[in-house]
Amino acid sequence: MTRPLAVGQGDRGSTTVTAVIVFPAVGVLFLVLAQTVMVSVARDVALSAAEEGLRVARAREGGAAQGRSAALEFARAEPILRSPSVALSGTTTIAVQVSGSAPSILPGLDFAVTRTVRGPRERFTMPDQP
């Protein structure tokens, strides 16, 4: 005949089992959160680099080469955007596209980042001209 268990005796080891289940789940959630932040920051850097390239390219003395150079310089200054590349197109409406990738914490995943901005080229007119 077995004796009935006293209160608390049947719970032996339950803390260890709980820890074995909860800690890896919390660790994975932390890694996913950190990865999400890294991708978000890389997108922000790509957008800011594209805006800088557009600002330079659309100016009166600016051009495609200067805009591309400004965007690439901005993107390379921030290490969170890896392998940045810049594409610039248009004459009256200028489009600047900055691409790269975000660093990956999670193995086997690649996070491509691309941001594009567009804006009209600045042009100066006389008051009697349209």
PDB file of C-alpha atoms in Angstrom:
ATOM      1  CA  MET A   1       0.000   0.000   0.000  1.00  0.00           C
ATOM      2  CA  THR A   2       1.321   3.437  -0.855  1.00  0.00           C
ATOM      3  CA  ARG A   3       1.242   6.265   1.544  1.00  0.00           C
ATOM      4  CA  PRO A   4      -0.532   9.463   0.512  1.00  0.00           C
ATOM      5  CA  LEU A   5       1.829  12.307  -0.302  1.00  0.00           C
ATOM      6  CA  ALA A   6       2.054  15.207   2.054  1.00  0.00           C
ATOM      7  CA  VAL A   7       1.340  18.687   0.759  1.00  0.00           C
ATOM      8  CA  GLY A   8       4.260  19.872  -1.385  1.00  0.00           C
ATOM      9  CA  GLN A   9       5.928  16.469  -1.744  1.00  0.00           C
ATOM     10  CA  GLY A  10       4.461  15.845  -5.206  1.00  0.00           C
ATOM     11  CA  ASP A  11       5.911  19.115  -6.491  1.00  0.00           C
ATOM     12  CA  ARG A  12       9.552  18.112  -6.181  1.00  0.00           C
ATOM     13  CA  GLY A  13      11.465  19.109  -9.305  1.00  0.00           C
ATOM     14  CA  SER A  14       8.650  21.201 -10.743  1.00  0.00           C
ATOM     15  CA  THR A  15      10.737  24.368 -10.460  1.00  0.00           C
ATOM     16  CA  THR A  16      13.478  22.794 -12.527  1.00  0.00           C
ATOM     17  CA  VAL A  17      11.016  21.672 -15.193  1.00  0.00           C
ATOM     18  CA  THR A  18       9.466  25.132 -15.285  1.00  0.00           C
ATOM     19  CA  ALA A  19      12.886  26.751 -15.658  1.00  0.00           C
ATOM     20  CA  VAL A  20      13.847  24.343 -18.434  1.00  0.00           C
ATOM     21  CA  ILE A  21      10.714  25.336 -20.349  1.00  0.00           C
ATOM     22  CA  VAL A  22      10.537  29.069 -19.584  1.00  0.00           C
ATOM     23  CA  PHE A  23      14.172  30.211 -19.898  1.00  0.00           C
ATOM     24  CA  PRO A  24      14.700  29.076 -23.514  1.00  0.00           C
ATOM     25  CA  ALA A  25      11.372  30.639 -24.488  1.00  0.00           C
ATOM     26  CA  VAL A  26      12.375  33.930 -22.874  1.00  0.00           C
ATOM     27  CA  GLY A  27      15.784  33.718 -24.583  1.00  0.00           C
ATOM     28  CA  VAL A  28      14.200  33.213 -28.004  1.00  0.00           C
ATOM     29  CA  LEU A  29      11.816  36.115 -27.407  1.00  0.00           C
ATOM     30  CA  PHE A  30      14.763  38.320 -26.444  1.00  0.00           C
ATOM     31  CA  LEU A  31      16.652  37.343 -29.632  1.00  0.00           C
ATOM     32  CA  VAL A  32      13.599  38.015 -31.792  1.00  0.00           C
ATOM     33  CA  LEU A  33      13.149  41.414 -30.150  1.00  0.00           C
ATOM     34  CA  ALA A  34      16.818  42.307 -30.651  1.00  0.00           C
ATOM     35  CA  GLN A  35      16.647  41.188 -34.297  1.00  0.00           C
ATOM     36  CA  THR A  36      13.521  43.260 -34.879  1.00  0.00           C
ATOM     37  CA  VAL A  37      15.248  46.331 -33.461  1.00  0.00           C
ATOM     38  CA  MET A  38      18.309  45.773 -35.681  1.00  0.00           C
ATOM     39  CA  VAL A  39      16.167  45.473 -38.818  1.00  0.00           C
ATOM     40  CA  SER A  40      14.194  48.576 -37.867  1.00  0.00           C
ATOM     41  CA  VAL A  41      17.351  50.625 -37.292  1.00  0.00           C
ATOM     42  CA  ALA A  42      18.850  49.406 -40.586  1.00  0.00           C
ATOM     43  CA  ARG A  43      15.673  50.528 -42.383  1.00  0.00           C
ATOM     44  CA  ASP A  44      15.897  53.937 -40.720  1.00  0.00           C
ATOM     45  CA  VAL A  45      19.541  54.301 -41.776  1.00  0.00           C
ATOM     46  CA  ALA A  46      18.677  53.319 -45.369  1.00  0.00           C
ATOM     47  CA  LEU A  47      15.834  55.850 -45.431  1.00  0.00           C
ATOM     48  CA  SER A  48      18.017  58.617 -43.999  1.00  0.00           C
ATOM     49  CA  ALA A  49      20.791  57.843 -46.491  1.00  0.00           C
ATOM     50  CA  ALA A  50      18.295  57.981 -49.371  1.00  0.00           C
ATOM     51  CA  GLU A  51      16.945  61.320 -48.114  1.00  0.00           C
ATOM     52  CA  GLU A  52      20.481  62.713 -47.894  1.00  0.00           C
ATOM     53  CA  GLY A  53      21.210  61.557 -51.447  1.00  0.00           C
ATOM     54  CA  LEU A  54      17.976  63.130 -52.675  1.00  0.00           C
ATOM     55  CA  ARG A  55      18.727  66.405 -50.893  1.00  0.00           C
ATOM     56  CA  VAL A  56      22.122  66.657 -52.603  1.00  0.00           C
ATOM     57  CA  ALA A  57      20.981  65.384 -56.027  1.00  0.00           C
ATOM     58  CA  ARG A  58      18.008  67.707 -56.363  1.00  0.00           C
ATOM     59  CA  ALA A  59      19.909  70.873 -55.442  1.00  0.00           C
ATOM     60  CA  ARG A  60      20.732  73.351 -58.185  1.00  0.00           C
ATOM     61  CA  GLU A  61      24.461  72.583 -58.177  1.00  0.00           C
ATOM     62  CA  GLY A  62      23.951  68.915 -57.346  1.00  0.00           C
ATOM     63  CA  GLY A  63      23.674  65.977 -59.665  1.00  0.00           C
ATOM     64  CA  ALA A  64      23.323  62.216 -59.795  1.00  0.00           C
ATOM     65  CA  ALA A  65      26.982  61.520 -58.983  1.00  0.00           C
ATOM     66  CA  GLN A  66      26.991  63.862 -55.995  1.00  0.00           C
ATOM     67  CA  GLY A  67      23.689  62.449 -54.712  1.00  0.00           C
ATOM     68  CA  ARG A  68      24.868  58.864 -55.065  1.00  0.00           C
ATOM     69  CA  SER A  69      28.125  59.713 -53.289  1.00  0.00           C
ATOM     70  CA  ALA A  70      26.338  61.522 -50.427  1.00  0.00           C
ATOM     71  CA  ALA A  71      23.906  58.649 -49.881  1.00  0.00           C
ATOM     72  CA  LEU A  72      26.649  56.033 -49.941  1.00  0.00           C
ATOM     73  CA  GLU A  73      28.833  58.033 -47.557  1.00  0.00           C
ATOM     74  CA  PHE A  74      25.914  58.426 -45.137  1.00  0.00           C
ATOM     75  CA  ALA A  75      25.030  54.713 -45.307  1.00  0.00           C
ATOM     76  CA  ARG A  76      28.623  53.584 -44.779  1.00  0.00           C
ATOM     77  CA  ALA A  77      28.977  55.818 -41.716  1.00  0.00           C
ATOM     78  CA  GLU A  78      26.440  53.640 -39.884  1.00  0.00           C
ATOM     79  CA  PRO A  79      27.645  50.038 -39.438  1.00  0.00           C
ATOM     80  CA  ILE A  80      24.140  48.661 -38.875  1.00  0.00           C
ATOM     81  CA  LEU A  81      23.450  48.768 -42.648  1.00  0.00           C
ATOM     82  CA  ARG A  82      25.759  46.189 -44.182  1.00  0.00           C
ATOM     83  CA  SER A  83      26.889  46.232 -47.825  1.00  0.00           C
ATOM     84  CA  PRO A  84      24.989  49.388 -48.799  1.00  0.00           C
ATOM     85  CA  SER A  85      24.365  50.202 -52.449  1.00  0.00           C
ATOM     86  CA  VAL A  86      22.736  53.256 -54.006  1.00  0.00           C
ATOM     87  CA  ALA A  87      20.753  53.615 -57.225  1.00  0.00           C
ATOM     88  CA  LEU A  88      19.708  57.039 -58.449  1.00  0.00           C
ATOM     89  CA  SER A  89      17.433  57.739 -61.414  1.00  0.00           C
ATOM     90  CA  GLY A  90      15.378  60.481 -63.032  1.00  0.00           C
ATOM     91  CA  THR A  91      15.930  63.984 -64.286  1.00  0.00           C
ATOM     92  CA  THR A  92      12.862  66.025 -63.304  1.00  0.00           C
ATOM     93  CA  THR A  93      11.723  63.671 -60.540  1.00  0.00           C
ATOM     94  CA  ILE A  94      14.683  62.097 -58.824  1.00  0.00           C
ATOM     95  CA  ALA A  95      14.452  58.700 -57.133  1.00  0.00           C
ATOM     96  CA  VAL A  96      17.144  57.471 -54.758  1.00  0.00           C
ATOM     97  CA  GLN A  97      17.119  53.830 -53.654  1.00  0.00           C
ATOM     98  CA  VAL A  98      19.409  52.589 -50.889  1.00  0.00           C
ATOM     99  CA  SER A  99      19.733  48.838 -50.361  1.00  0.00           C
ATOM    100  CA  GLY A 100      21.698  46.699 -47.955  1.00  0.00           C
ATOM    101  CA  SER A 101      21.139  44.162 -45.237  1.00  0.00           C
ATOM    102  CA  ALA A 102      20.675  44.148 -41.493  1.00  0.00           C
ATOM    103  CA  PRO A 103      22.966  42.081 -39.288  1.00  0.00           C
ATOM    104  CA  SER A 104      21.454  38.737 -38.339  1.00  0.00           C
ATOM    105  CA  ILE A 105      21.485  37.386 -34.802  1.00  0.00           C
ATOM    106  CA  LEU A 106      19.400  34.388 -35.745  1.00  0.00           C
ATOM    107  CA  PRO A 107      21.365  31.844 -37.794  1.00  0.00           C
ATOM    108  CA  GLY A 108      20.345  31.167 -41.372  1.00  0.00           C
ATOM    109  CA  LEU A 109      18.291  34.317 -41.840  1.00  0.00           C
ATOM    110  CA  ASP A 110      19.079  37.222 -44.159  1.00  0.00           C
ATOM    111  CA  PHE A 111      17.262  40.520 -43.754  1.00  0.00           C
ATOM    112  CA  ALA A 112      17.376  42.623 -46.925  1.00  0.00           C
ATOM    113  CA  VAL A 113      16.626  46.310 -46.492  1.00  0.00           C
ATOM    114  CA  THR A 114      15.595  48.675 -49.308  1.00  0.00           C
ATOM    115  CA  ARG A 115      14.273  52.209 -49.018  1.00  0.00           C
ATOM    116  CA  THR A 116      13.389  54.613 -51.837  1.00  0.00           C
ATOM    117  CA  VAL A 117      12.611  58.329 -51.773  1.00  0.00           C
ATOM    118  CA  ARG A 118      11.476  60.562 -54.628  1.00  0.00           C
ATOM    119  CA  GLY A 119      11.370  64.285 -55.093  1.00  0.00           C
ATOM    120  CA  PRO A 120      11.295  66.938 -57.805  1.00  0.00           C
ATOM    121  CA  ARG A 121      14.510  68.525 -58.981  1.00  0.00           C
ATOM    122  CA  GLU A 122      14.804  72.094 -57.836  1.00  0.00           C
ATOM    123  CA  ARG A 123      14.393  74.614 -60.600  1.00  0.00           C
ATOM    124  CA  PHE A 124      14.485  78.342 -60.452  1.00  0.00           C
ATOM    125  CA  THR A 125      12.167  80.492 -62.525  1.00  0.00           C
ATOM    126  CA  MET A 126      11.645  84.172 -63.054  1.00  0.00           C
ATOM    127  CA  PRO A 127       8.416  85.754 -61.753  1.00  0.00           C
ATOM    128  CA  ASP A 128       6.988  86.152 -65.276  1.00  0.00           C
ATOM    129  CA  GLN A 129       7.812  82.558 -66.276  1.00  0.00           C
ATOM    130  CA  PRO A 130       5.701  79.531 -65.327  1.00  0.00           C
TER     131      PRO A 130
END
